[in-house]
C-alpha positions as a printed NumPy array, in Angstrom:
array([[ 39.419,  98.464, 117.089],
       [ 43.142,  98.479, 116.125],
       [ 44.339,  95.581, 113.517],
       [ 47.832,  94.788, 113.527],
       [ 49.315,  95.191, 109.849],
       [ 52.924,  93.624, 110.232],
       [ 53.773,  90.822, 108.229],
       [ 57.107,  88.938, 109.158],
       [ 58.892,  86.701, 106.635],
       [ 62.032,  84.455, 106.972],
       [ 64.953,  84.04 , 103.975],
       [ 66.337,  80.499, 103.563],
       [ 68.738,  79.463, 100.925],
       [ 67.354,  77.009,  98.405],
       [ 68.271,  73.711,  99.515],
       [ 71.843,  72.471,  97.843],
       [ 72.75 ,  75.955,  97.235],
       [ 76.487,  76.758,  98.129],
       [ 77.643,  80.417,  99.187],
       [ 80.401,  81.569, 101.094],
       [ 79.431,  84.597, 102.932],
       [ 82.807,  85.575, 103.902],
       [ 83.991,  85.878, 100.499],
       [ 80.889,  86.483,  98.587],
       [ 80.967,  84.163,  96.18 ],
       [ 78.535,  81.077,  95.01 ],
       [ 74.804,  80.516,  94.327],
       [ 72.093,  81.628,  96.934],
       [ 69.051,  80.988,  94.805],
       [ 68.984,  77.524,  92.287],
       [ 67.33 ,  79.644,  89.56 ],
       [ 68.431,  82.052,  87.202],
       [ 66.843,  84.845,  85.107],
       [ 68.599,  86.629,  82.748],
       [ 68.357,  90.182,  81.118],
       [ 69.753,  92.898,  79.242],
       [ 68.778,  96.683,  78.662],
       [ 69.612,  99.551,  76.404],
       [ 68.862, 103.124,  77.271],
       [ 68.995, 106.389,  75.064],
       [ 68.993, 109.596,  77.671],
       [ 69.972, 113.012,  76.701],
       [ 72.393, 114.544,  79.326],
       [ 72.314, 118.557,  79.726],
       [ 75.685, 118.752,  81.507],
       [ 75.087, 122.857,  81.765],
       [ 72.311, 122.397,  83.869],
       [ 72.724, 118.858,  85.436],
       [ 69.571, 116.998,  84.232],
       [ 68.971, 114.019,  82.155],
       [ 65.998, 112.693,  80.284],
       [ 65.12 , 109.198,  79.008],
       [ 64.432, 108.768,  75.541],
       [ 63.962, 105.088,  74.989],
       [ 64.439, 102.192,  76.862],
       [ 64.527,  98.544,  75.594],
       [ 64.321,  95.701,  78.12 ],
       [ 64.502,  92.352,  77.481],
       [ 64.358,  89.295,  80.029],
       [ 64.09 ,  85.789,  79.903],
       [ 62.604,  84.369,  83.109],
       [ 61.714,  80.773,  81.875],
       [ 58.408,  79.613,  82.005],
       [ 56.274,  82.276,  83.292],
       [ 53.432,  81.28 ,  85.971],
       [ 51.725,  85.287,  85.424],
       [ 53.063,  87.432,  82.84 ],
       [ 51.17 ,  90.44 ,  83.902],
       [ 53.368,  90.385,  87.343],
       [ 56.647,  89.65 ,  85.509],
       [ 55.975,  92.783,  83.063],
       [ 55.27 ,  94.248,  86.622],
       [ 58.263,  93.213,  88.211],
       [ 60.627,  94.053,  85.141],
       [ 59.542,  97.425,  84.908],
       [ 59.874,  97.849,  88.65 ],
       [ 63.162,  96.832,  88.539],
       [ 63.921,  99.164,  85.474],
       [ 62.609, 102.128,  87.343],
       [ 64.355, 101.651,  90.532],
       [ 68.018, 101.087,  88.733],
       [ 67.2  , 104.305,  86.916],
       [ 66.674, 105.901,  90.289],
       [ 69.786, 104.748,  91.863],
       [ 72.146, 105.536,  89.506],
       [ 70.887, 109.196,  88.734],
       [ 69.52 , 110.516,  91.971],
       [ 71.414, 108.661,  94.862],
       [ 75.444, 108.77 ,  95.871],
       [ 76.763, 105.3  ,  94.466],
       [ 80.544, 104.737,  96.029],
       [ 82.547, 102.314,  94.794],
       [ 85.927, 100.56 ,  95.519],
       [ 88.584, 101.489,  93.217],
       [ 90.33 ,  98.57 ,  94.275],
       [ 87.738,  95.465,  93.936],
       [ 84.668,  97.492,  92.272],
       [ 82.436,  96.918,  95.103]])
């Protein structure tokens, strides 16, 4: 017997949110979180390697519904960001920084 493992979801901007897709300006979501991160790294320029020595992450998520889920989301976002900035070829447009 086969089981369908697919799932479907749909995005809808928050009610009252204003966003101009052509100019990439405005708010898509009606909620905000704020965070900051400081990371100490060791870079070996000869070998082209790096090592994260310490990371301090601070997030303000407001009133948490489940702290364990929030911690997991923040840790996952940090690891994703480290991977994105150290393992992937990122390209930015010098004219506008995009």
